[in-house]
Short mmCIF file of C-alpha atoms and ligand atoms in Angstrom, two decimals:
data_model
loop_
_atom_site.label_atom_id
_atom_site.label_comp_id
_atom_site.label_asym_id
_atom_site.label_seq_id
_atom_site.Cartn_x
_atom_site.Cartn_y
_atom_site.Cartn_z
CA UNK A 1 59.81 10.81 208.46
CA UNK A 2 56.56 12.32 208.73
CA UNK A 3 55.13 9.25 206.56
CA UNK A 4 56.12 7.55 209.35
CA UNK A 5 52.89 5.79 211.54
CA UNK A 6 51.04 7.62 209.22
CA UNK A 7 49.62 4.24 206.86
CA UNK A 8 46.11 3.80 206.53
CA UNK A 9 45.66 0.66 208.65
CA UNK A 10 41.74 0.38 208.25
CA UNK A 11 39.12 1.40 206.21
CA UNK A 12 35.44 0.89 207.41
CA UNK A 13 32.02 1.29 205.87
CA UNK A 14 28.60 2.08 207.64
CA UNK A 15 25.03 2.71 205.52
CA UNK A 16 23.09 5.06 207.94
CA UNK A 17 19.47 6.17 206.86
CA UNK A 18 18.65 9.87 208.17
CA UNK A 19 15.01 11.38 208.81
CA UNK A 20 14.61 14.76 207.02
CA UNK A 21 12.65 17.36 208.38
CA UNK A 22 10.23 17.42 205.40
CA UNK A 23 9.76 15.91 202.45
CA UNK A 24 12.28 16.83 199.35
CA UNK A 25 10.50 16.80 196.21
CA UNK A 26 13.10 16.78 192.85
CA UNK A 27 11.79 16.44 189.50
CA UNK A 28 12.49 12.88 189.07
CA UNK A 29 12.57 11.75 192.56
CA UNK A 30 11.47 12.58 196.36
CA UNK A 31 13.11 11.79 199.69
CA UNK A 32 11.76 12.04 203.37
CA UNK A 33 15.28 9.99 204.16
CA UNK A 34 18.45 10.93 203.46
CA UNK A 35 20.84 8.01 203.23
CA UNK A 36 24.94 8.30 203.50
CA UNK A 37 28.03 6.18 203.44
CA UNK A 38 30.11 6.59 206.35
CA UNK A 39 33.59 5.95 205.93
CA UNK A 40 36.60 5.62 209.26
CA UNK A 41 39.91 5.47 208.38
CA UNK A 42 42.40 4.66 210.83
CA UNK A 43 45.61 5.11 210.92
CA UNK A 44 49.28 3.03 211.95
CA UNK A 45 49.43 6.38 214.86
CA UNK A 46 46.10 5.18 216.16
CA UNK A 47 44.44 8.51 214.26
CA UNK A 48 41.02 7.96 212.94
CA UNK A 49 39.36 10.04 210.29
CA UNK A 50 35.84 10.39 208.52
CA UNK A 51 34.49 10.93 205.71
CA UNK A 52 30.94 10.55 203.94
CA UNK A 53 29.53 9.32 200.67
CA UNK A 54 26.37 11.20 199.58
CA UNK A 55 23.00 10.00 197.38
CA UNK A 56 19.74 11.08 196.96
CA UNK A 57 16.61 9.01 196.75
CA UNK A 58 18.77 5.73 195.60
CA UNK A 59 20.75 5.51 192.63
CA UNK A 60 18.16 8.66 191.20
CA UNK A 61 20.52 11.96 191.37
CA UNK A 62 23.37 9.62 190.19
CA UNK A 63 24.11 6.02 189.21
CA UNK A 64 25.54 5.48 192.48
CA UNK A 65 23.51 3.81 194.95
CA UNK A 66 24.69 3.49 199.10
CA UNK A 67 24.38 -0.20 198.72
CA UNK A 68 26.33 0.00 195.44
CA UNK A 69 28.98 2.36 197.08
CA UNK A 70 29.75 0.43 199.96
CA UNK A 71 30.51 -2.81 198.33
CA UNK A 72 32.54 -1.31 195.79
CA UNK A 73 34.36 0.36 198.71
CA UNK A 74 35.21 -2.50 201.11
CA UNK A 75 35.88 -4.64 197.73
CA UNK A 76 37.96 -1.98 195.33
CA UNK A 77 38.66 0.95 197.32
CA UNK A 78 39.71 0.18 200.87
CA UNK A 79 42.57 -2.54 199.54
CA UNK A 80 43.92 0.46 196.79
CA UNK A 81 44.47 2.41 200.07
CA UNK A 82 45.55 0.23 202.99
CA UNK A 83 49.20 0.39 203.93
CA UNK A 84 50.25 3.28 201.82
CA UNK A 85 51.02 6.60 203.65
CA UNK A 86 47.91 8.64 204.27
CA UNK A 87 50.22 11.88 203.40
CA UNK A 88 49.95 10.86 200.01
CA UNK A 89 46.70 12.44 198.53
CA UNK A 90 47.91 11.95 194.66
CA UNK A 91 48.96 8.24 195.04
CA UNK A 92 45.89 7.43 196.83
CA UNK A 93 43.78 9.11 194.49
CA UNK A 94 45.27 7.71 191.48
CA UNK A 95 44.95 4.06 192.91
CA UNK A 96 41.22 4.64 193.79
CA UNK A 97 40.75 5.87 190.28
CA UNK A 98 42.83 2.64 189.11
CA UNK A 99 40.60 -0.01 191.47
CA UNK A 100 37.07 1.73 190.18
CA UNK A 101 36.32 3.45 187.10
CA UNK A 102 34.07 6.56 187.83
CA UNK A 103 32.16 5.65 191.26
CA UNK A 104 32.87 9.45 192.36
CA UNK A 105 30.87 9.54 195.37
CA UNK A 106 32.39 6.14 196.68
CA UNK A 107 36.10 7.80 196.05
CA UNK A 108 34.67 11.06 197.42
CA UNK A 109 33.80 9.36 200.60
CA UNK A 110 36.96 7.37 201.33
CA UNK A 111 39.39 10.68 200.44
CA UNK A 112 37.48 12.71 202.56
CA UNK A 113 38.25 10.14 204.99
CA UNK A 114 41.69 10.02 204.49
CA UNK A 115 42.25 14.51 204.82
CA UNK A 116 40.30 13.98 207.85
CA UNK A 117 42.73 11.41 208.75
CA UNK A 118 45.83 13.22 207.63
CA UNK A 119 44.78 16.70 209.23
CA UNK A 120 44.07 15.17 212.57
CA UNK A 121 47.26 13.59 212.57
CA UNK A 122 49.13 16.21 212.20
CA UNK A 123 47.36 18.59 213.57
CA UNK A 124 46.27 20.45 210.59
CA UNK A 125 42.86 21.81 209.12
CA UNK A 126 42.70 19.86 205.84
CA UNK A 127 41.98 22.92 203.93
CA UNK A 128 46.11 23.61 204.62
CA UNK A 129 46.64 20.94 202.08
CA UNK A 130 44.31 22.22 199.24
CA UNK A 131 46.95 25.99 199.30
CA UNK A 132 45.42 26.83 202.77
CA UNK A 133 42.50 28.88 203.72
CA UNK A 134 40.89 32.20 201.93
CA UNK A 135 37.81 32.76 203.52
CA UNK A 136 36.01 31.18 206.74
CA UNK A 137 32.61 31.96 205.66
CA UNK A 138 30.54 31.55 202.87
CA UNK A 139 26.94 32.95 201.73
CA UNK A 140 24.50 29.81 202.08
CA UNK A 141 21.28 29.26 200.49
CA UNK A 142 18.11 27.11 201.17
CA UNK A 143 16.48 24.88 198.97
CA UNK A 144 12.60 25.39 199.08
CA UNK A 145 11.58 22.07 197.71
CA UNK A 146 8.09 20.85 199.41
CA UNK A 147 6.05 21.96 196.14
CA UNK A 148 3.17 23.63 198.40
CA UNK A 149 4.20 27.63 197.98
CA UNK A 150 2.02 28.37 201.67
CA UNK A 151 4.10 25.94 203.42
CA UNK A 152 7.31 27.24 201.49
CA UNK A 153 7.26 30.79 201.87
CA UNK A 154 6.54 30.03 205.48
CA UNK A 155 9.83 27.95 205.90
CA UNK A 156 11.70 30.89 203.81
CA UNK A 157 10.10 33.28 206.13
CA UNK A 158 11.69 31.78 209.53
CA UNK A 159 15.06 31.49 207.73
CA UNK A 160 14.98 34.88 207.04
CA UNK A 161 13.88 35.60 210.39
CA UNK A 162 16.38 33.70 212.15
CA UNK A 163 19.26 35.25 209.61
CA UNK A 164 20.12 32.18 208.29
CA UNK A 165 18.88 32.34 204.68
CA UNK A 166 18.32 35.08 201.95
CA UNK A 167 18.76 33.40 198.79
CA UNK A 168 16.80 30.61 197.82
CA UNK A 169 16.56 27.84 195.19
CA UNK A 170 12.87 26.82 194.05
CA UNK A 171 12.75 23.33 192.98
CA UNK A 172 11.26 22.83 189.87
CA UNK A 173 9.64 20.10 187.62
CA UNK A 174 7.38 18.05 189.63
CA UNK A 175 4.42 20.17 188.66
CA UNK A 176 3.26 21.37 185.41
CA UNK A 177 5.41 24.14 183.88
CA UNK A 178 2.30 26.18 184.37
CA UNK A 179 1.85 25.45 187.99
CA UNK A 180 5.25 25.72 188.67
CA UNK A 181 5.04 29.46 187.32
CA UNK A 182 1.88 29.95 190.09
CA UNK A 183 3.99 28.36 192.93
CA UNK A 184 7.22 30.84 191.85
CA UNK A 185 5.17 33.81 191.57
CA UNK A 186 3.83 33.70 194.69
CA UNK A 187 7.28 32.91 196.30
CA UNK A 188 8.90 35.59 194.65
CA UNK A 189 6.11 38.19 195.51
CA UNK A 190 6.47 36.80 199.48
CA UNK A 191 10.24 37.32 199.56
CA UNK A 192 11.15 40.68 198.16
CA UNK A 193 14.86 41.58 198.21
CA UNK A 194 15.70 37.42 198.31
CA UNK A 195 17.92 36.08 195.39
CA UNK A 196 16.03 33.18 193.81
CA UNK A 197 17.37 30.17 191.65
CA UNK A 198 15.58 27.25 189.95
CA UNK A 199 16.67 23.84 189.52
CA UNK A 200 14.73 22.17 186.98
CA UNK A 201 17.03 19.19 187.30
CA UNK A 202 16.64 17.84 184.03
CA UNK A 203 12.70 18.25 183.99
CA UNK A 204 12.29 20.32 180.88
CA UNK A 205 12.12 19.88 177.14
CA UNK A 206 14.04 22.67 174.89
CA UNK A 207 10.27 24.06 173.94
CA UNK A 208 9.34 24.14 177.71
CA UNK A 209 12.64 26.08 178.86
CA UNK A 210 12.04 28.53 175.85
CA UNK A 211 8.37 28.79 176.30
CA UNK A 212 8.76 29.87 180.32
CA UNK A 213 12.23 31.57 180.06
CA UNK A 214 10.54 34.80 179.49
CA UNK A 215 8.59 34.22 182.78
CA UNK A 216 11.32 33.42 184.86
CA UNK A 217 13.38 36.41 183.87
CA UNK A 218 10.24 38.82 184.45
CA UNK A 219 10.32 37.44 188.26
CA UNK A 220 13.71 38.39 188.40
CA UNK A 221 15.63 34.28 188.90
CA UNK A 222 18.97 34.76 189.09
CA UNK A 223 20.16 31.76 188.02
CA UNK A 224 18.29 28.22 186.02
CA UNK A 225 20.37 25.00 187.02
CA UNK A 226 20.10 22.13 184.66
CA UNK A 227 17.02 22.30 182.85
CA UNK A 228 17.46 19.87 180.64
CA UNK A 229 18.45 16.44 180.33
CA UNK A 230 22.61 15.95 180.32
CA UNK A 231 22.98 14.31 177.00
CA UNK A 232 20.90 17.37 175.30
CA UNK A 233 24.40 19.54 174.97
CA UNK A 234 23.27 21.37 171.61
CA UNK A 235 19.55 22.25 172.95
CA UNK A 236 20.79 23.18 175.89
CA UNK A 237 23.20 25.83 174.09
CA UNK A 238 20.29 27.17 172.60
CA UNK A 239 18.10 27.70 175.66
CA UNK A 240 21.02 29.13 177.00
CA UNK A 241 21.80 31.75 173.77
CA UNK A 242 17.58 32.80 174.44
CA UNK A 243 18.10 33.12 178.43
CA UNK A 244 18.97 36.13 179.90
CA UNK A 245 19.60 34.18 182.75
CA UNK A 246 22.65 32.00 183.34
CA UNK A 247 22.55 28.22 183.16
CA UNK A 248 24.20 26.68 185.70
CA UNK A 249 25.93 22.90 184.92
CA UNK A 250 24.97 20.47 187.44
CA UNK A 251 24.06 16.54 186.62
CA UNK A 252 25.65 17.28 182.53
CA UNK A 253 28.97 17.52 184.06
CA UNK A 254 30.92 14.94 186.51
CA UNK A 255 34.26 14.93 185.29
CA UNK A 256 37.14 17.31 183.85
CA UNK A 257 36.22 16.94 180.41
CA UNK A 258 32.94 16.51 180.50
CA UNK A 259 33.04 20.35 182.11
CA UNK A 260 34.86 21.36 179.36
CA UNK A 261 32.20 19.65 176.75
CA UNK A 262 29.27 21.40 178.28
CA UNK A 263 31.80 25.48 178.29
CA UNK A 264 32.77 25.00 174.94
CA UNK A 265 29.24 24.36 173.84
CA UNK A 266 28.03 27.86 175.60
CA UNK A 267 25.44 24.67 177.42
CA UNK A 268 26.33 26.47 180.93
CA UNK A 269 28.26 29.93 182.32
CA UNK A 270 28.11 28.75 185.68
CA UNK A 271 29.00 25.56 187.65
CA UNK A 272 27.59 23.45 190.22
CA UNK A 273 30.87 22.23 192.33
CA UNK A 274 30.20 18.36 194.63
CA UNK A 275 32.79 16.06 195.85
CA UNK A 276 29.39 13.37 194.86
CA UNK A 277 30.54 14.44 190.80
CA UNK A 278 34.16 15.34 191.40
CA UNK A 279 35.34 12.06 193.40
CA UNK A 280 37.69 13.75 195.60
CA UNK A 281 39.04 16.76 197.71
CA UNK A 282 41.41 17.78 195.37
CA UNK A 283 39.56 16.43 192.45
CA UNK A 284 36.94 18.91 193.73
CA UNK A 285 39.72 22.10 193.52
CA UNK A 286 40.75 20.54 189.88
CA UNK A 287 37.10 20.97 188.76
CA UNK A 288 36.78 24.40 190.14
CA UNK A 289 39.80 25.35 188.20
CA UNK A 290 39.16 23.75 184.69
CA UNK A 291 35.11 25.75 185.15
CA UNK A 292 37.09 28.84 185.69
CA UNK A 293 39.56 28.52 183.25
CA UNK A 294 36.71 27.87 180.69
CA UNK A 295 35.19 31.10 181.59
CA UNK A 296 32.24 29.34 183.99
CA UNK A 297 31.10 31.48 187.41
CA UNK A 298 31.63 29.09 190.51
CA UNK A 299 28.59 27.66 192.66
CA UNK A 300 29.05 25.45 195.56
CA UNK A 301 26.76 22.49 195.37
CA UNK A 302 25.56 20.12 197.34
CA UNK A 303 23.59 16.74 197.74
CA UNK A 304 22.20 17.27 201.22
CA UNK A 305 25.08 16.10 203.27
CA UNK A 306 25.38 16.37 206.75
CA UNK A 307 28.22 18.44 208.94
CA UNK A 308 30.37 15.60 207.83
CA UNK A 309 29.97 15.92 204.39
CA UNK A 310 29.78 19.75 204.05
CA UNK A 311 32.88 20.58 206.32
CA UNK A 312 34.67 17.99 203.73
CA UNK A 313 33.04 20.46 201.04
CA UNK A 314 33.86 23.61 202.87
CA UNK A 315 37.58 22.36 202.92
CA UNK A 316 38.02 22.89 199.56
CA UNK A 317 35.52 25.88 198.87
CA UNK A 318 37.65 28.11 201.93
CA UNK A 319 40.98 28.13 199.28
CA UNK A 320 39.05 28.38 196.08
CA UNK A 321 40.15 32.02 194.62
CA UNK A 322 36.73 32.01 193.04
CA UNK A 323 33.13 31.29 194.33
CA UNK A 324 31.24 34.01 192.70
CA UNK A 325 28.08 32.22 193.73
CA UNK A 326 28.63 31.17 197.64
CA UNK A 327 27.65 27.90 198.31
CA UNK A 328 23.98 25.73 199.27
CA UNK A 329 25.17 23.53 202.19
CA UNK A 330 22.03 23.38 204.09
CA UNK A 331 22.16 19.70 204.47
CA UNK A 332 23.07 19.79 208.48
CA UNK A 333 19.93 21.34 208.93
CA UNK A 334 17.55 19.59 206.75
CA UNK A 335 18.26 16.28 208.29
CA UNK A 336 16.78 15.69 211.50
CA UNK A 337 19.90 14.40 213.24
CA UNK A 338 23.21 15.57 211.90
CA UNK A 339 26.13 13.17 212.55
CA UNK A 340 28.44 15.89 214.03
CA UNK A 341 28.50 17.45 217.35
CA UNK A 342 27.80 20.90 215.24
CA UNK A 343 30.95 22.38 214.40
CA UNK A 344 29.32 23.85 211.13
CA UNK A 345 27.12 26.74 211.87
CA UNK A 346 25.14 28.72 210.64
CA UNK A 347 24.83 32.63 211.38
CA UNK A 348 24.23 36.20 209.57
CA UNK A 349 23.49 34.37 206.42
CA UNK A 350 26.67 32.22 206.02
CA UNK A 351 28.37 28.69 206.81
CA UNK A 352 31.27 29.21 209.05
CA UNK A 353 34.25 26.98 208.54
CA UNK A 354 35.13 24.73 211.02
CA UNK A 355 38.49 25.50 212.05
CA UNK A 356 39.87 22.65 213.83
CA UNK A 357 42.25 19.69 212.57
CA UNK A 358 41.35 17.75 209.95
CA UNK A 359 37.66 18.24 208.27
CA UNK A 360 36.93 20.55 211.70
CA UNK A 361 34.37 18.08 212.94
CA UNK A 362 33.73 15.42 215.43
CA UNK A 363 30.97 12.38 214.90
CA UNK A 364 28.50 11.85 216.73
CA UNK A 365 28.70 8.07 218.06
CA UNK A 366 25.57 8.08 219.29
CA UNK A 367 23.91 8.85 216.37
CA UNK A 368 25.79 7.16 214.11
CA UNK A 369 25.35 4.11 215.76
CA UNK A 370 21.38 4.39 216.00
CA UNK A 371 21.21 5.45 212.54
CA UNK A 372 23.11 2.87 210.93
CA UNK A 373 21.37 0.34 209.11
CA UNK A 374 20.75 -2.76 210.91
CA UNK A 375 21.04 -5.79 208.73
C1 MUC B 401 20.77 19.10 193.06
O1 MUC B 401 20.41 18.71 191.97
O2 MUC B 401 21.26 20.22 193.14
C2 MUC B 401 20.98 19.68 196.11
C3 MUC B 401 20.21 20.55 196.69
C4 MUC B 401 18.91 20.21 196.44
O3 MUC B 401 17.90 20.79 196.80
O4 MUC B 401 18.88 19.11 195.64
C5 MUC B 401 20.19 18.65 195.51
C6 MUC B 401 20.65 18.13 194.20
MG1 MG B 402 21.02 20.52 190.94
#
């Protein structure tokens, strides 16, 4: 009955290329452009839904490029999907996971798509079919990532000011080890009160994370997010035995067991949640609970997505019973035009949950269509 009109009748794929505000320095890769996969689904009922594939400087964060991801998606995904009942999150799932091996983002995208689809349909915030809401807001940090301390304690400053932002996370890697200790230290000293968190993503040797871990603690970082490379599970556990900080788990960690891997090694207490690993809304919720059932503290990640992509987030962070460590989703406002009319705000230091049907947010036509890759 209520599967009824309710097949996926069309699934559609658009590469748009967004501006950011400044330039996003990682340790193995920088981006002035943030570019997305954005997926409609329509539906038998005349419903359409949205949903958005995230990367980061080409296929640099992850193997998955936007070029790669929509090919895969018009050629595997869409046809696993089309003409089964959009009420079926499992089945879908399952034949997404059948049609592509790994390719998380690209699944990520399209069932994102397909809650958007289901929730507008029927009227429901998607977050009602993760168990339903527990919060509406969550504590949301900035990402201080231009490598010139002036220009970033400046940036931290107006967040501050405009109660948007009190903890921060310092990008690290892209300067010496050395330099990056300067650049912290003055940071730190600037923004008294702020919690801080480092992401060397990947950057470091085992020497180098031992050799500046007794730096980092004296400035008072809360929390060191993937220093070293993924495969290095064993040096990693042993940075992590020194630190009297807690590693967080971010790029060593995509999939169920590979979460597990990294907690039974004591490589990571804490965990870096993203639909871009997880490949899925309630592949997302699965993660969460296999972290906490290992012991791991939960951290909501991102990969700089816009309202699109962090509402699909926030639908599955709202019923978590766990997210000791709020979340970072300050993508809508690092790229110059977000893709939603603004549902997602921001205000006394937390991401509000958009409450309406669906994902809780509306696109943007306009935008979409003069940021969408020509060609
Ligand atoms: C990452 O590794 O966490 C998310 C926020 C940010 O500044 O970089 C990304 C990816
Ligand atoms: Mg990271």
């Amino acid at each position: 009955e209520f599967a009824r009109g309710r097949e996926v009748v069309a699934v559609e794929t658009v590469i748009v290329d967004v501006p950011t505000t400044r330039r996003h320095r990682l340790s193995n890769t920088e981006i002035t452009v943030q570019s997305y996969v954005i997926v409609k689904a329509a539906l038998a009922d005349g419903t359409v839904g949205y949903g958005e594939a995230a990367t980061l400087g080409g296929p640099r964060w992850a193997e998955e490029s936007v070029e790669a991801i929509k090919a895969n998606i018009d050629t595997y995904l869409a046809p696993a999907v089309l003409g089964r009942s959009v009420l079926s999150f499992e089945a879908n799932q399952l034949a997404m996971q059948k049609a592509a091996s790994r390719n998380n983002a690209a699944r990520a995208g399209v069932d994102a798509a397909l809650f958007d689809a289901a929730g507008k349909s029927l009227g429901l915030p998607a977050s009602q079919f993760l168990g339903g809401a527990l919060r509406d807001r969550i504590e949301v940090l900035w990402a201080l990532a231009s490598g010139d301390a002036d220009q970033e304690i400046e940036e931290a400053r107006a967040k501050l000011a405009a109660r948007e932002h009190r903890r921060f996370k310092i990008k690290l890697g892209f300067h010496s080890p050395a330099d990056d200790m300067a650049r912290l230290a003055l940071i730190v000293a600037a923004l008294p009160g702020c919690d801080i968190v480092c992401d060397v993503n990947q950057g470091w040797s085992e020497a180098t994370a031992i050799r500046y871990l007794p730096q980092l603690a004296e400035l008072g970082v809360v929390l060191i997010e993937q220093p070293l490379l993924p495969g290095l599970v064993a040096a990693t556990a042993r940075v992590a035995a020194r630190s009297p900080i807690p590693i967080m788990t971010d790029e060593a960690a995509f999939t169920g067991p590979e979460i597990v891997a990294q907690a039974m090694a004591a490589a990571g207490s804490v965990y870096s949640l993203k639909l871009v690993k997880s490949g899925g809304l309630m592949e997302l919720k699965r993660a969460a609970a296999i972290a906490s059932a290992c012991g791991m503290e939960l951290y909501g990640g991102c990969l700089l997505e816009t309202g699109l992509g962090a509402a699909a987030h926030l639908a599955v962070f709202s019923t978590l019973p766990r997210l000791e460590w709020g979340c970072e989703h300050f993508g809508p406002r690092i790229v110059k035009t977000d893709l939603t009319n603004g549902e997602v705000t921001f205000k006394d230091f937390h991401i509000h949950c958009p409450p309406g049907p669906g994902l809780g947010v509306t696109i943007n036509e306009a935008a979409l269509r003069s940021l969408a890759r020509k060609g």
